[in-house]
Tab-separated table of C-alpha atoms in Angstrom:
chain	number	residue	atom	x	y	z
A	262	UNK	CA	62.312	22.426	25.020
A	263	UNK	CA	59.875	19.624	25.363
A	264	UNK	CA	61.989	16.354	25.849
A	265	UNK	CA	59.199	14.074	26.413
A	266	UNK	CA	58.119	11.445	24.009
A	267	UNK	CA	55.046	10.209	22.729
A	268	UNK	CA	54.208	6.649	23.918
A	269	UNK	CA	54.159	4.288	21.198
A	270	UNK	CA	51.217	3.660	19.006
A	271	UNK	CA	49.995	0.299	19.758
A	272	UNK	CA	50.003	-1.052	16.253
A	273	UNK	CA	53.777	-0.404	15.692
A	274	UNK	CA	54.621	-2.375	19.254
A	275	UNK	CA	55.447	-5.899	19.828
A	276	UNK	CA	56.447	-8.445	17.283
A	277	UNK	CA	54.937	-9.265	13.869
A	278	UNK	CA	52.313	-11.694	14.883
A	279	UNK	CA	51.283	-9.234	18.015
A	280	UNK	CA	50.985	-6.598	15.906
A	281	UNK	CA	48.604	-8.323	13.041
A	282	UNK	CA	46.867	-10.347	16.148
A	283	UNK	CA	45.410	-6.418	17.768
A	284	UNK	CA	44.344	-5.994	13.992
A	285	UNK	CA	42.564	-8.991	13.935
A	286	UNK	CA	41.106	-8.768	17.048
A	287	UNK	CA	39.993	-5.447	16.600
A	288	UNK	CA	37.805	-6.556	14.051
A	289	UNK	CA	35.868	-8.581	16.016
A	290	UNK	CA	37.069	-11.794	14.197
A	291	UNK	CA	38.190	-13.874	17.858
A	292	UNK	CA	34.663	-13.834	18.726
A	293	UNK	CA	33.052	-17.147	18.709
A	294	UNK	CA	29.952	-17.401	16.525
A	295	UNK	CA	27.388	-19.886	18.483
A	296	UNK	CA	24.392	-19.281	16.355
A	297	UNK	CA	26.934	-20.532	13.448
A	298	UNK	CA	27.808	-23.512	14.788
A	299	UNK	CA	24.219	-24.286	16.135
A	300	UNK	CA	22.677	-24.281	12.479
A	301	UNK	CA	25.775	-26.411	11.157
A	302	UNK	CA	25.378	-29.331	13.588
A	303	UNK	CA	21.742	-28.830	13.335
A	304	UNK	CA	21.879	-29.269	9.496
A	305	UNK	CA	24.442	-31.987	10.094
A	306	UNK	CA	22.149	-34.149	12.619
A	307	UNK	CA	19.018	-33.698	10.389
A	308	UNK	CA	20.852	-35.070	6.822
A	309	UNK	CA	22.058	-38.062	9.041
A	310	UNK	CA	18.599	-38.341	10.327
A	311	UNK	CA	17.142	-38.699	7.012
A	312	UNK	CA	19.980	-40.705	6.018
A	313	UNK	CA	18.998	-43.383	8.355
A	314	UNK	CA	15.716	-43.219	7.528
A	315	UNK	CA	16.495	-43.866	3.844
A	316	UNK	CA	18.976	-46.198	5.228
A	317	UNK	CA	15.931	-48.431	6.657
A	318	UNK	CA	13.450	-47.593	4.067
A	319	UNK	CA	15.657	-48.704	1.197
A	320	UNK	CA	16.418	-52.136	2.865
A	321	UNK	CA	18.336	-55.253	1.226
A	322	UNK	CA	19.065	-52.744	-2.070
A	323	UNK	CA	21.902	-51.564	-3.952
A	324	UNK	CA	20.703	-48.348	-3.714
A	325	UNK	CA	22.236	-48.425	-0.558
A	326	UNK	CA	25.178	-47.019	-1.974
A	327	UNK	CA	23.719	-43.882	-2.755
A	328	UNK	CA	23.316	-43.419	1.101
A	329	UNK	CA	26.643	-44.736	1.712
A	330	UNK	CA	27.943	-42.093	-0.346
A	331	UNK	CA	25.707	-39.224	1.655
A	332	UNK	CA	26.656	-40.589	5.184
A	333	UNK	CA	30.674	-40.023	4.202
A	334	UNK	CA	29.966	-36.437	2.998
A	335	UNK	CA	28.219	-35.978	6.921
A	336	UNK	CA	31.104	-37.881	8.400
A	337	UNK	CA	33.763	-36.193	6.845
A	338	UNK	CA	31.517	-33.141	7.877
A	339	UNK	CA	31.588	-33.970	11.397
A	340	UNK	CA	35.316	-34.512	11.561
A	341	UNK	CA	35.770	-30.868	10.956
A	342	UNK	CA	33.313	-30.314	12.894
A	343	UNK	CA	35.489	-32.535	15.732
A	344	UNK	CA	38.487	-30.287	14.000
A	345	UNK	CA	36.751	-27.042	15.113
A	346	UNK	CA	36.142	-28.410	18.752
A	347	UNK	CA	39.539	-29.002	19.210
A	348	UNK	CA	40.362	-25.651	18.414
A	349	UNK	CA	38.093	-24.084	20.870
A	350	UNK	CA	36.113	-22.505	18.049
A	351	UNK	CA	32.859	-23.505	19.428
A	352	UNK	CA	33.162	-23.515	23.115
A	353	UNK	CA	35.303	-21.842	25.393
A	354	UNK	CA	35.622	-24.304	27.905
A	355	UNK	CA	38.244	-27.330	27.525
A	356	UNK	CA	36.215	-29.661	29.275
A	357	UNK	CA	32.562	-28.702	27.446
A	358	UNK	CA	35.475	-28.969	24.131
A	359	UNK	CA	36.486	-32.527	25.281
A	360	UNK	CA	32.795	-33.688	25.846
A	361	UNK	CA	31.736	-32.339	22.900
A	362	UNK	CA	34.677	-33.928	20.904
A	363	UNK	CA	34.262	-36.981	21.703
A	364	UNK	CA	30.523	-36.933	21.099
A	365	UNK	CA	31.436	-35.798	17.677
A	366	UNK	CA	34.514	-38.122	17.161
A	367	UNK	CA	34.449	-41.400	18.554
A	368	UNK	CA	30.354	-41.927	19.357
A	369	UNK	CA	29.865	-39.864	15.631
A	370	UNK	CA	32.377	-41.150	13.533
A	371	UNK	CA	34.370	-43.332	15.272
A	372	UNK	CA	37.587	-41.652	15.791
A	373	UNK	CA	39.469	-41.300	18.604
A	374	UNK	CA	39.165	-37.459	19.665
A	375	UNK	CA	41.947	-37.423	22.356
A	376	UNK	CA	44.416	-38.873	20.213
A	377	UNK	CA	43.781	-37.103	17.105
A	378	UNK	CA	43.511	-33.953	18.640
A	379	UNK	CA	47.121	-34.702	20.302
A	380	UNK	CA	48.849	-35.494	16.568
A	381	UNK	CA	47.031	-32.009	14.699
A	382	UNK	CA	48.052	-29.846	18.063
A	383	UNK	CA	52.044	-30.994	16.805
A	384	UNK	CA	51.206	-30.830	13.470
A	385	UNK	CA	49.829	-27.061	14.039
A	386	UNK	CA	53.149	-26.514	16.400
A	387	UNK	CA	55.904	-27.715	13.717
A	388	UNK	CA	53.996	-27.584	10.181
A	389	UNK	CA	55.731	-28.927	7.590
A	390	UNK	CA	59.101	-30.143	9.649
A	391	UNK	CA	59.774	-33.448	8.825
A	392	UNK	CA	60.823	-34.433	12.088
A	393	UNK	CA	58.117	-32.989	14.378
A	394	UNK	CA	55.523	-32.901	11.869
A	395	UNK	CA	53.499	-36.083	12.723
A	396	UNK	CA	51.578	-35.213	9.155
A	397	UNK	CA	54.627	-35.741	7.265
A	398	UNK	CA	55.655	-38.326	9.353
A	399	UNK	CA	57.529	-41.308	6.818
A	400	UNK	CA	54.850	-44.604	6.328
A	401	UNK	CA	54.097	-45.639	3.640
A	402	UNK	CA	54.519	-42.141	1.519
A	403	UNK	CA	57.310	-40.218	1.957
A	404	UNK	CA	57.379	-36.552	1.986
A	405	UNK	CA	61.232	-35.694	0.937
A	406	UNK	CA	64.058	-37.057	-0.588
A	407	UNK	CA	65.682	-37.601	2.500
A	408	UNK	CA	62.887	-39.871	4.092
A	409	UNK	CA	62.838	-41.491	0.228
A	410	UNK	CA	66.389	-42.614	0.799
A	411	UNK	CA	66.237	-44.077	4.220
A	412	UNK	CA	62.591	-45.819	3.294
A	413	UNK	CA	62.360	-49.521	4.326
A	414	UNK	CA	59.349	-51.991	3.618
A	415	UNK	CA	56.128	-50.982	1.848
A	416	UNK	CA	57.319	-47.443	1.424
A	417	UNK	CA	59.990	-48.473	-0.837
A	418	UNK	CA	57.447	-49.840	-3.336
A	419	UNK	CA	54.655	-47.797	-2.722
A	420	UNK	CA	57.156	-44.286	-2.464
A	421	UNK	CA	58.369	-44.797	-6.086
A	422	UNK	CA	54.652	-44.092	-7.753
A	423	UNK	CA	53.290	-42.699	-4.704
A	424	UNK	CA	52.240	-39.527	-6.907
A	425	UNK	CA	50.090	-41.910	-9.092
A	426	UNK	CA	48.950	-43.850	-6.228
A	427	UNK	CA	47.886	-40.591	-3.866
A	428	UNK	CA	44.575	-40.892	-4.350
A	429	UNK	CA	43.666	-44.138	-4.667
A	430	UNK	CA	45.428	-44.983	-1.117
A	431	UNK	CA	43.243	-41.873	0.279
A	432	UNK	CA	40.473	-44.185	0.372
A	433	UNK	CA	42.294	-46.285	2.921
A	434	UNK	CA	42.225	-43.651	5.573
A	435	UNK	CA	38.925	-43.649	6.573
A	436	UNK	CA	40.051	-47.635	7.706
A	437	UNK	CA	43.135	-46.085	9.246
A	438	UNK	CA	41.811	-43.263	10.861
A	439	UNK	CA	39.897	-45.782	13.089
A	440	UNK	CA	42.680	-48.367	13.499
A	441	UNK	CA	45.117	-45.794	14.699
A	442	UNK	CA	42.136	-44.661	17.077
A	443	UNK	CA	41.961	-48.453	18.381
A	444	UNK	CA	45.745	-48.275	18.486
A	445	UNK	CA	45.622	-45.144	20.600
A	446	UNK	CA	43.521	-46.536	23.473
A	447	UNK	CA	46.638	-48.622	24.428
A	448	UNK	CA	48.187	-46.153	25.169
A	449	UNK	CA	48.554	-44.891	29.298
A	450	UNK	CA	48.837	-40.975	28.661
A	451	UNK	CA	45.659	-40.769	26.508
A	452	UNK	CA	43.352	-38.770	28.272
A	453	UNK	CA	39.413	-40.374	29.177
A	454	UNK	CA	40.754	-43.477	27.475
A	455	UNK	CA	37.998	-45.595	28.960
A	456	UNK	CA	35.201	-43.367	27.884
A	457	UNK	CA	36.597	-43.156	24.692
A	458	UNK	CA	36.905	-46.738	24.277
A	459	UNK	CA	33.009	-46.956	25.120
A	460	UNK	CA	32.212	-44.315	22.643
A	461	UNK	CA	33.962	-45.771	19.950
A	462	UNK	CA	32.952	-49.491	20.958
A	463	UNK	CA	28.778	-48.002	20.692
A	464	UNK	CA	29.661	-46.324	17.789
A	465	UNK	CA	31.320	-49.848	15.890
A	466	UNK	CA	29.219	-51.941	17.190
A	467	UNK	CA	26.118	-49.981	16.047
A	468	UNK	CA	27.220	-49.300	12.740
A	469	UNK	CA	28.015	-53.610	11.987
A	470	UNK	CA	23.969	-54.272	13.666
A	471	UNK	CA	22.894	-51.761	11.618
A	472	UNK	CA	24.474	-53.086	8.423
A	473	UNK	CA	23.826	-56.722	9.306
A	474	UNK	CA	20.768	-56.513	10.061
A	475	UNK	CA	19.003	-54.370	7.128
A	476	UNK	CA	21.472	-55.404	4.304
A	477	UNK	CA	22.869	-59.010	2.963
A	478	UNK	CA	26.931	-59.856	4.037
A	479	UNK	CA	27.821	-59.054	0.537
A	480	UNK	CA	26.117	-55.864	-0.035
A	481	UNK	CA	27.029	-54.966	3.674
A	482	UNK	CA	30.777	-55.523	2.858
A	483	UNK	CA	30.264	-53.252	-0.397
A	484	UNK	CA	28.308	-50.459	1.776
A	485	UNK	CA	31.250	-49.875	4.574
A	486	UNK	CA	34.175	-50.150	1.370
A	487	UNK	CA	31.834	-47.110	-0.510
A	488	UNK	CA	31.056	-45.455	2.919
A	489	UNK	CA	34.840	-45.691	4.371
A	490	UNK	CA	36.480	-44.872	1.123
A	491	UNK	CA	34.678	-41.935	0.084
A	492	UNK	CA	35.003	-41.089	3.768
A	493	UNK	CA	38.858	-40.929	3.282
A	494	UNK	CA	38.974	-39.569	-0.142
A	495	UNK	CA	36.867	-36.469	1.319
A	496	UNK	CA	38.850	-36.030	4.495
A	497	UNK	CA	42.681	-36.586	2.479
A	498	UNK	CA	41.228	-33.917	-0.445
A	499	UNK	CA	40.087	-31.734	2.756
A	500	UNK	CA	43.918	-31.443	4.391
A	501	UNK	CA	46.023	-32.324	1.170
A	502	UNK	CA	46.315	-29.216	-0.471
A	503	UNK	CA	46.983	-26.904	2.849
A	504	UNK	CA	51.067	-27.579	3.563
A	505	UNK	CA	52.232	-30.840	1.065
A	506	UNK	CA	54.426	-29.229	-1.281
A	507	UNK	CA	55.139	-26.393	0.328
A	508	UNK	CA	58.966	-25.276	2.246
A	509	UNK	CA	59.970	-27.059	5.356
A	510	UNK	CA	60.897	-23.942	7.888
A	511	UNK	CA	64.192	-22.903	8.730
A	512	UNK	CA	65.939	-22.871	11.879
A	513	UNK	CA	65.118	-19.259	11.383
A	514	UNK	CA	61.748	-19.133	10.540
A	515	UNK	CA	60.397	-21.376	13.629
A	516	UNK	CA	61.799	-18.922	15.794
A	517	UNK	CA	59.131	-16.955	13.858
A	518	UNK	CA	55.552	-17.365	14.941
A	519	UNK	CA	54.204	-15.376	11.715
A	520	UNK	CA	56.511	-16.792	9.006
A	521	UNK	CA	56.652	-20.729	10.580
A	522	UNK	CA	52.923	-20.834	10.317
A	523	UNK	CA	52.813	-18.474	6.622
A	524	UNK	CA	55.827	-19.761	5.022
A	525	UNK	CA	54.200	-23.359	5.272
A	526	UNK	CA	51.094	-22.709	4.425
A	527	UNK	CA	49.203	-22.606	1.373
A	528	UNK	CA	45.478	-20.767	0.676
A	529	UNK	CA	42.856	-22.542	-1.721
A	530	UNK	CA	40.543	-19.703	-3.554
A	531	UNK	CA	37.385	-20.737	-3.673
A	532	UNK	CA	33.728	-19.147	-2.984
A	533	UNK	CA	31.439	-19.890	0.101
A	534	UNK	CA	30.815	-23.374	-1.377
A	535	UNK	CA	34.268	-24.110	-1.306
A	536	UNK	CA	34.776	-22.775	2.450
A	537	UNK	CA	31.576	-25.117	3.288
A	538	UNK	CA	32.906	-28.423	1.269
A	539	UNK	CA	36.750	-27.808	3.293
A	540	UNK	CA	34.981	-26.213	6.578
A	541	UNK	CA	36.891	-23.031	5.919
A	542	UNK	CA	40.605	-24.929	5.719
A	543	UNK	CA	40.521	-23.616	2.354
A	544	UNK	CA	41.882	-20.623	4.226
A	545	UNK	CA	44.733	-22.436	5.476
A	546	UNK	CA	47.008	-19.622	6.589
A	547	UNK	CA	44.434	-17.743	8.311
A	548	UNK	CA	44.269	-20.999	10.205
A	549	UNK	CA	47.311	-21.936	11.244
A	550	UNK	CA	48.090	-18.015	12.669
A	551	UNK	CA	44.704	-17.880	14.845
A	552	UNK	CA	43.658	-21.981	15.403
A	553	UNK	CA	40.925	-20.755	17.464
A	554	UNK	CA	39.547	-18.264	15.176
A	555	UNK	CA	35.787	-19.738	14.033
A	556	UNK	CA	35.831	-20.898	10.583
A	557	UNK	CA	33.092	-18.680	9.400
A	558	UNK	CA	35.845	-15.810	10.318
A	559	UNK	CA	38.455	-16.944	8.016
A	560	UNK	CA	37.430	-15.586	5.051
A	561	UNK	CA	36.938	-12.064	6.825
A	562	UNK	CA	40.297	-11.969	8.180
A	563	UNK	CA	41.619	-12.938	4.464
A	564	UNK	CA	42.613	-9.489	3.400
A	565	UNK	CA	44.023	-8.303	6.969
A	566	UNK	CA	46.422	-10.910	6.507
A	567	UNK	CA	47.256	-10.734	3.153
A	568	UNK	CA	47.369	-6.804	3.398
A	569	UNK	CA	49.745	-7.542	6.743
A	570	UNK	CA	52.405	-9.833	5.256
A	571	UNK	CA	52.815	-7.622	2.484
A	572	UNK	CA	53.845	-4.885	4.678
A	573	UNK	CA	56.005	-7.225	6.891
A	574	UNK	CA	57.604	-8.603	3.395
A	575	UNK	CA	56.561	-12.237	3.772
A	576	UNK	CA	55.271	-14.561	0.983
A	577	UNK	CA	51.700	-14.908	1.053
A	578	UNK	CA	50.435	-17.760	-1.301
A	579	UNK	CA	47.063	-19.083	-2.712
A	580	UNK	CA	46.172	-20.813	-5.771
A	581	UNK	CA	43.457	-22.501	-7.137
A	582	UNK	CA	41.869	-26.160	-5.937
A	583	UNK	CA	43.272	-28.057	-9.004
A	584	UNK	CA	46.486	-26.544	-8.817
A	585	UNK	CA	46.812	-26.682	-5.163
A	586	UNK	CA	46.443	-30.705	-5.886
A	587	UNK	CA	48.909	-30.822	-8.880
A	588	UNK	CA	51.731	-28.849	-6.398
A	589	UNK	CA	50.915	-31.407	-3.541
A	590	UNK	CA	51.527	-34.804	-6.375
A	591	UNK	CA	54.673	-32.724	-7.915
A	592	UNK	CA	56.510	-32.537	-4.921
A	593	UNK	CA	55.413	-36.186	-4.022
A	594	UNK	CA	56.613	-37.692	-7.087
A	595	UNK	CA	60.050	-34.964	-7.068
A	596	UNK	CA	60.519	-36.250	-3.078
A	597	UNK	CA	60.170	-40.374	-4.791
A	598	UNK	CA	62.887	-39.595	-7.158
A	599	UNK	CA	65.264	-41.502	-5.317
A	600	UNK	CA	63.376	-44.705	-4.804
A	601	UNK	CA	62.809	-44.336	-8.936
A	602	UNK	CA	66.409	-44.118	-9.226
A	603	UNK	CA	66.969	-47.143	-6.909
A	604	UNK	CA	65.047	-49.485	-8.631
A	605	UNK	CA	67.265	-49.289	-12.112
């Protein structure tokens, strides 16, 4: 009598996540895609070379603001492009990444690569968890009833509406994504800190001499408020609908690779125009289980993953843009009950 077993087939060994990661690989969807990126920062660079050109051609004109409105789209653009870096989609080495970051961040857009690549890498670690979440993080909005309770300052006024006043405070965070960049350089454990101050200080100092010079102080003041504001709109519209709204994890489920990262996530549906407009975030999920998977990938390894968790029994859940935005200001305005209550 043969006593001798079979080894095990590889797809049935290992946890969860090891098992759907050989699946994934085996597909070939790990593998970077250079030519990719090449034509997307090469069609990036030559809209914001025409943009300047208009920029110089319009002159003192309040058609301006029709270029102020283009340059946010290729900001916002090159943040996920920044997004991707940090990843390692593009490049496999960390210090070609950091270069490369920073080129894109604080010299392109003036944002401070090292330090927002520090806050999304604990974002991606605890999504969701209100206390290691820096995304969820209390300020002025507050993502649960708990944080609504214990609110102090602005967030007490601002928490109560805060569903009605989403949006309109979005266009603040272009402004606050380069303040907290400023703030950032302060600090002694940020990484290249002095070339990232020089980056950002060439990239704000040539964007005020640019404005200065071609456009008049009042229609300079109403270029940067268009250009910043649609610049945060964009990038808040870009990572609102992917987790807001959607379970904290359990003690359980962070023990969990596969569930803390599925469990917390939430898909957009959407064509290849979508996936372009959200630089493949749309496919949130796919995401958050392989970071360093190239966003072109993400809507190939779609079905794996869907297919996967429905073997494994976990919730796998997508919805549509507008929805995805109505779950996101429901569970803001449910989390602000509190404050509402308060105020009586």
């Amino acid at each position: 009598m043969n006593t001798t077993s079979a080894p095990p087939r590889p797809d049935t060994t290992g946890s969860d996540y090891a098992r759907l990661s050989r699946r994934v690989a085996a597909a070939g969807l790990l593998d970077r895609r250079p030519g990719y990126y090449a034509a997307r920062i090469g069609v990036l660079l030559a809209v914001a070379i025409a943009a300047g050109v208009a920029f110089w051609s319009l002159g003192d004109s309040w058609a301006q603001l029709w270029v102020a409105a283009l340059l946010a789209v290729v900001w916002a653009q090159m943040g996920l492009v920044a997004h991707d870096i940090a990843h390692r989609q593009v490049f496999r080495s960390a210090r070609t990444s950091a270069i490369a970051g920073m080129l894109a961040g604080n010299l392109g857009i003036g944002m401070s690569y090292g330090w927002w690549s520090d806050k999304h890498t604990r974002h991606h670690t605890n999504p969701n968890h209100s206390e290691l979440d820096p995304d969820v993080a209390p300020d002025l909005l507050v993502w649960s009833t708990d944080q609504a309770r214990s609110a102090r300052g602005p967030a007490r006024l601002v928490g109560r509406w805060q569903a009605f006043l989403f949006f309109p405070l979005l266009t603040l965070e272009g402004m606050n994504l380069h303040v907290a960049s400023v703030r950032a350089l302060f600090r002694p454990n940020l990484r290249h800190r002095w070339v990232e101050a020089a980056l950002l200080l060439v990239n704000f100092a040539a964007y005020v001499t640019a404005l200065l010079i071609v456009l008049s102080p009042v229609r300079a003041l109403v270029f940067a408020a268009v250009h910043q504001g649609l610049l945060g709109l964009y990038l808040g519209c870009t990572f609102a609908p992917n987790h807001k709204g959607m379970p904290e994890p359990t003690e359980e489920h962070r023990r969990d690779f596969l569930r803390r990262q599925v469990l917390t996530s939430r898909n957009v549906r959407g064509g290849r125009v979508l996936d372009a407009a959200l630089g493949g975030l749309n496919h949130q999920i796919e995401h958050h289980l392989f970071p360093n998977m190239p966003a072109p990938n993400l809507r190939r390894a779609r079905p794996i993953v869907r297919a996967y968790c429905a073997e494994a029994g976990v919730a796998y859940y997508e919805t549509g843009l507008i929805r995805s935005y109505a779950q996101a200001l429901r569970h803001l305005h449910e989390a602000g009950a509190p404050l509402r209550r308060g105020s009586k």
